[in-house]
């Protein structure tokens, strides 16, 4: 099973067959369009004016109560532009997301616009191309100084993954590392304080040689999102997992 972003691309409108769950908090009149004779619109909005230290967790909090499938921060020449795309689970949620237009995130008010599938895909392509050119994915403050030195870091058989889609599960990570023998018990997805995926995970390989070989997957894509890999060690993994409990 691929990442949620890839499933959106592959499956199209059939992805929207279910209705929102109990976390759907907003109340608003139904949208003015009908899905009877045409496929539902792609549920994506574009945001402008975001704080330059904005993270995915900030976006989840900003759109609290809505089902976020993906967040894509927009960069130019390796620098965050203050713009992002946010994909929701259902077309109706776009209307509720638009109610957040000109509301504050931190000290900055954020503009929220309706967007299109093509604009989102174009932004993905630009980010992937930028990543392959060596530019950073985002300028989030959570990066650690040890991240800058992936090699010659000593391999212990553990890799840390960063940049995972929120919806990525253990089966997605197993598929990402399909050239290696991995069990679900060897994969540890890190949760934030609210019990949601933080976009990071740790993978225990059979030995240090396997983890070193797996570094060839660094900055390759899971779905349409590139994943950063870092050599890690048991203490770092245990600490990250315990913080999310």
CSV table of C-alpha atoms in Angstrom, one decimal:
chain,number,residue,atom,x,y,z
A,1,UNK,CA,0.0,0.0,0.0
A,2,UNK,CA,1.5,3.3,-1.0
A,3,UNK,CA,1.4,6.6,0.8
A,4,UNK,CA,-1.8,8.6,1.1
A,5,UNK,CA,-0.6,11.2,-1.4
A,6,UNK,CA,0.1,8.5,-4.0
A,7,UNK,CA,-3.3,6.9,-3.4
A,8,UNK,CA,-4.9,10.3,-4.1
A,9,UNK,CA,-3.1,10.5,-7.4
A,10,UNK,CA,-3.8,6.9,-8.4
A,11,UNK,CA,-7.4,6.6,-7.3
A,12,UNK,CA,-8.9,10.0,-8.1
A,13,UNK,CA,-12.5,10.7,-7.1
A,14,UNK,CA,-13.2,7.3,-5.6
A,15,UNK,CA,-11.1,8.4,-2.6
A,16,UNK,CA,-13.9,10.5,-1.4
A,17,UNK,CA,-16.5,7.8,-1.0
A,18,UNK,CA,-16.9,8.0,2.8
A,19,UNK,CA,-18.3,10.8,5.0
A,20,UNK,CA,-16.4,12.7,7.6
A,21,UNK,CA,-16.0,11.3,11.0
A,22,UNK,CA,-16.8,12.6,14.5
A,23,UNK,CA,-13.8,15.0,14.4
A,24,UNK,CA,-15.5,17.1,11.8
A,25,UNK,CA,-16.3,20.1,14.1
A,26,UNK,CA,-17.4,23.0,11.9
A,27,UNK,CA,-21.0,23.8,11.1
A,28,UNK,CA,-21.8,25.5,7.8
A,29,UNK,CA,-24.4,25.3,5.0
A,30,UNK,CA,-23.8,22.7,2.3
A,31,UNK,CA,-21.6,23.8,-0.6
A,32,UNK,CA,-23.3,25.2,-3.7
A,33,UNK,CA,-22.2,22.4,-6.0
A,34,UNK,CA,-23.5,19.0,-6.6
A,35,UNK,CA,-21.6,15.8,-7.3
A,36,UNK,CA,-24.4,14.0,-9.1
A,37,UNK,CA,-23.2,14.7,-12.6
A,38,UNK,CA,-19.6,15.5,-12.1
A,39,UNK,CA,-16.7,14.2,-10.0
A,40,UNK,CA,-16.1,16.0,-6.7
A,41,UNK,CA,-13.5,18.7,-6.7
A,42,UNK,CA,-10.0,17.9,-5.3
A,43,UNK,CA,-10.0,19.0,-1.7
A,44,UNK,CA,-6.9,21.3,-1.5
A,45,UNK,CA,-6.4,24.8,-0.3
A,46,UNK,CA,-3.4,27.2,-0.7
A,47,UNK,CA,-2.2,29.2,2.2
A,48,UNK,CA,-0.1,32.4,2.1
A,49,UNK,CA,1.6,34.5,4.8
A,50,UNK,CA,2.6,31.6,7.1
A,51,UNK,CA,5.2,32.1,9.7
A,52,UNK,CA,8.7,31.1,8.4
A,53,UNK,CA,9.1,28.6,11.3
A,54,UNK,CA,5.7,27.0,10.5
A,55,UNK,CA,5.6,23.2,10.9
A,56,UNK,CA,3.2,20.5,10.0
A,57,UNK,CA,2.0,20.4,13.7
A,58,UNK,CA,1.1,24.1,13.4
A,59,UNK,CA,-1.0,23.4,10.3
A,60,UNK,CA,-2.8,20.6,12.1
A,61,UNK,CA,-3.6,22.9,15.0
A,62,UNK,CA,-4.7,25.7,12.6
A,63,UNK,CA,-7.2,23.4,10.9
A,64,UNK,CA,-8.2,21.7,14.1
A,65,UNK,CA,-11.1,19.3,13.6
A,66,UNK,CA,-10.5,18.8,9.8
A,67,UNK,CA,-9.0,15.6,8.3
A,68,UNK,CA,-5.6,16.6,6.9
A,69,UNK,CA,-4.2,14.2,4.3
A,70,UNK,CA,-1.1,16.1,3.3
A,71,UNK,CA,0.8,19.4,3.9
A,72,UNK,CA,3.2,20.7,1.3
A,73,UNK,CA,5.4,23.7,2.1
A,74,UNK,CA,6.5,25.7,-0.9
A,75,UNK,CA,10.2,26.7,-1.3
A,76,UNK,CA,12.1,28.9,-3.7
A,77,UNK,CA,15.8,28.5,-4.1
A,78,UNK,CA,15.8,26.4,-0.9
A,79,UNK,CA,14.0,29.0,1.2
A,80,UNK,CA,10.4,28.7,2.6
A,81,UNK,CA,8.2,31.2,0.8
A,82,UNK,CA,5.5,31.4,3.5
A,83,UNK,CA,3.1,29.5,1.2
A,84,UNK,CA,1.8,25.9,1.5
A,85,UNK,CA,-0.8,23.5,0.1
A,86,UNK,CA,-3.1,21.5,2.5
A,87,UNK,CA,-5.1,18.5,1.2
A,88,UNK,CA,-8.1,17.3,3.2
A,89,UNK,CA,-10.0,14.1,3.3
A,90,UNK,CA,-13.2,15.3,1.8
A,91,UNK,CA,-14.2,18.0,-0.6
A,92,UNK,CA,-16.7,19.5,1.8
A,93,UNK,CA,-13.9,20.3,4.3
A,94,UNK,CA,-12.4,22.8,1.8
A,95,UNK,CA,-15.4,25.1,2.5
A,96,UNK,CA,-14.8,24.9,6.3
A,97,UNK,CA,-11.0,25.5,5.8
A,98,UNK,CA,-11.8,28.7,3.9
A,99,UNK,CA,-13.5,30.0,7.1
A,100,UNK,CA,-9.9,30.3,8.5
A,101,UNK,CA,-9.0,32.9,5.9
A,102,UNK,CA,-7.3,35.9,7.5
A,103,UNK,CA,-7.2,34.2,10.9
A,104,UNK,CA,-3.9,34.3,12.9
A,105,UNK,CA,-1.2,31.7,13.2
A,106,UNK,CA,1.0,33.0,15.9
A,107,UNK,CA,1.3,36.8,15.2
A,108,UNK,CA,0.7,36.5,11.5
A,109,UNK,CA,-2.7,36.4,9.8
A,110,UNK,CA,-2.9,33.7,7.1
A,111,UNK,CA,-4.7,33.9,3.8
A,112,UNK,CA,-6.5,30.7,2.7
A,113,UNK,CA,-7.5,30.2,-0.9
A,114,UNK,CA,-9.3,27.5,-2.8
A,115,UNK,CA,-6.8,25.7,-5.1
A,116,UNK,CA,-6.8,23.0,-7.8
A,117,UNK,CA,-5.3,19.6,-8.2
A,118,UNK,CA,-3.0,20.8,-11.0
A,119,UNK,CA,-1.5,23.5,-8.8
A,120,UNK,CA,-0.8,21.0,-6.0
A,121,UNK,CA,0.8,18.5,-8.4
A,122,UNK,CA,2.9,21.2,-9.9
A,123,UNK,CA,4.1,22.3,-6.5
A,124,UNK,CA,5.0,18.6,-5.7
A,125,UNK,CA,7.0,18.4,-8.9
A,126,UNK,CA,8.9,21.6,-8.0
A,127,UNK,CA,9.7,20.4,-4.5
A,128,UNK,CA,10.9,17.1,-5.6
A,129,UNK,CA,13.1,18.7,-8.3
A,130,UNK,CA,14.4,21.2,-5.6
A,131,UNK,CA,15.2,18.3,-3.2
A,132,UNK,CA,17.1,16.4,-5.9
A,133,UNK,CA,19.2,19.5,-6.4
A,134,UNK,CA,20.2,19.4,-2.7
A,135,UNK,CA,18.0,22.2,-1.3
A,136,UNK,CA,16.3,21.6,2.0
A,137,UNK,CA,12.7,20.6,2.3
A,138,UNK,CA,11.7,23.2,4.9
A,139,UNK,CA,13.4,25.5,7.3
A,140,UNK,CA,11.7,24.0,10.4
A,141,UNK,CA,13.6,24.5,13.6
A,142,UNK,CA,13.3,20.8,14.6
A,143,UNK,CA,16.5,19.8,12.6
A,144,UNK,CA,19.4,18.8,14.8
A,145,UNK,CA,23.1,19.6,14.2
A,146,UNK,CA,23.8,15.9,13.8
A,147,UNK,CA,21.6,15.8,10.8
A,148,UNK,CA,24.2,17.6,8.8
A,149,UNK,CA,26.6,14.7,8.9
A,150,UNK,CA,24.9,11.5,7.7
A,151,UNK,CA,28.1,9.9,6.6
A,152,UNK,CA,30.6,9.4,8.3
A,153,UNK,CA,28.2,8.8,11.2
A,154,UNK,CA,28.6,5.4,12.7
A,155,UNK,CA,25.9,2.9,11.7
A,156,UNK,CA,24.3,0.9,14.4
A,157,UNK,CA,21.6,-0.8,12.3
A,158,UNK,CA,19.0,1.9,13.0
A,159,UNK,CA,17.9,4.7,10.7
A,160,UNK,CA,15.7,7.7,11.5
A,161,UNK,CA,13.2,8.8,8.8
A,162,UNK,CA,12.0,12.3,8.5
A,163,UNK,CA,9.4,13.9,6.2
A,164,UNK,CA,6.9,11.0,6.2
A,165,UNK,CA,3.3,11.7,5.2
A,166,UNK,CA,1.0,11.9,8.2
A,167,UNK,CA,-0.9,8.9,6.9
A,168,UNK,CA,2.1,6.7,6.3
A,169,UNK,CA,1.9,3.3,8.1
A,170,UNK,CA,4.3,0.5,8.8
A,171,UNK,CA,3.4,-1.2,5.6
A,172,UNK,CA,4.3,1.9,3.6
A,173,UNK,CA,7.7,1.9,5.2
A,174,UNK,CA,8.2,-1.8,4.6
A,175,UNK,CA,7.4,-1.1,0.9
A,176,UNK,CA,9.8,1.8,0.8
A,177,UNK,CA,12.6,-0.5,2.0
A,178,UNK,CA,11.4,-3.5,0.0
A,179,UNK,CA,14.9,-4.6,-0.8
A,180,UNK,CA,15.5,-5.4,2.9
A,181,UNK,CA,13.9,-7.9,5.2
A,182,UNK,CA,11.9,-5.9,7.7
A,183,UNK,CA,9.1,-6.9,10.1
A,184,UNK,CA,6.5,-4.5,11.5
A,185,UNK,CA,8.1,-4.9,15.0
A,186,UNK,CA,11.3,-3.3,13.5
A,187,UNK,CA,9.4,-0.1,12.6
A,188,UNK,CA,8.6,2.6,15.2
A,189,UNK,CA,6.5,5.6,14.0
A,190,UNK,CA,7.0,8.5,16.3
A,191,UNK,CA,3.9,10.3,17.6
A,192,UNK,CA,3.6,13.8,18.9
A,193,UNK,CA,2.1,14.8,22.3
A,194,UNK,CA,-1.4,14.5,20.8
A,195,UNK,CA,-0.9,11.0,19.7
A,196,UNK,CA,-0.6,11.9,16.0
A,197,UNK,CA,2.2,11.0,13.6
A,198,UNK,CA,5.0,13.5,13.8
A,199,UNK,CA,6.4,12.7,10.4
A,200,UNK,CA,9.3,10.8,11.8
A,201,UNK,CA,10.0,7.0,12.3
A,202,UNK,CA,12.9,4.7,13.3
A,203,UNK,CA,13.7,1.5,11.5
A,204,UNK,CA,15.8,-1.3,12.9
A,205,UNK,CA,17.6,-3.3,10.3
A,206,UNK,CA,19.2,-6.7,10.6
A,207,UNK,CA,22.7,-5.2,11.0
A,208,UNK,CA,24.8,-2.1,10.5
A,209,UNK,CA,25.7,-3.1,6.9
A,210,UNK,CA,22.0,-3.2,6.0
A,211,UNK,CA,21.3,0.2,7.5
A,212,UNK,CA,24.3,1.7,5.7
A,213,UNK,CA,23.1,0.2,2.4
A,214,UNK,CA,19.6,1.5,3.0
A,215,UNK,CA,21.0,5.0,3.0
A,216,UNK,CA,20.9,4.8,-0.7
A,217,UNK,CA,17.2,5.6,-0.3
A,218,UNK,CA,17.9,9.0,1.3
A,219,UNK,CA,15.8,11.7,-0.4
A,220,UNK,CA,13.9,9.2,-2.5
A,221,UNK,CA,10.1,9.5,-2.6
A,222,UNK,CA,7.5,7.7,-0.6
A,223,UNK,CA,4.5,8.4,-2.9
A,224,UNK,CA,5.4,12.0,-4.0
A,225,UNK,CA,7.2,13.1,-0.9
A,226,UNK,CA,10.9,12.7,-0.4
A,227,UNK,CA,12.2,11.1,2.8
A,228,UNK,CA,15.3,12.0,4.6
A,229,UNK,CA,17.4,9.3,6.3
A,230,UNK,CA,19.8,9.6,9.2
A,231,UNK,CA,21.9,7.0,11.0
A,232,UNK,CA,20.7,6.7,14.5
A,233,UNK,CA,21.3,4.8,17.7
A,234,UNK,CA,19.1,3.0,20.3
A,235,UNK,CA,19.1,5.8,22.9
A,236,UNK,CA,17.9,8.4,20.4
A,237,UNK,CA,15.2,6.0,19.2
A,238,UNK,CA,14.0,5.1,22.7
A,239,UNK,CA,13.9,8.7,23.7
A,240,UNK,CA,11.8,9.8,20.7
A,241,UNK,CA,9.4,6.9,21.1
A,242,UNK,CA,8.9,7.6,24.8
A,243,UNK,CA,8.3,11.3,24.2
A,244,UNK,CA,5.3,10.4,22.0
A,245,UNK,CA,3.7,8.1,24.5
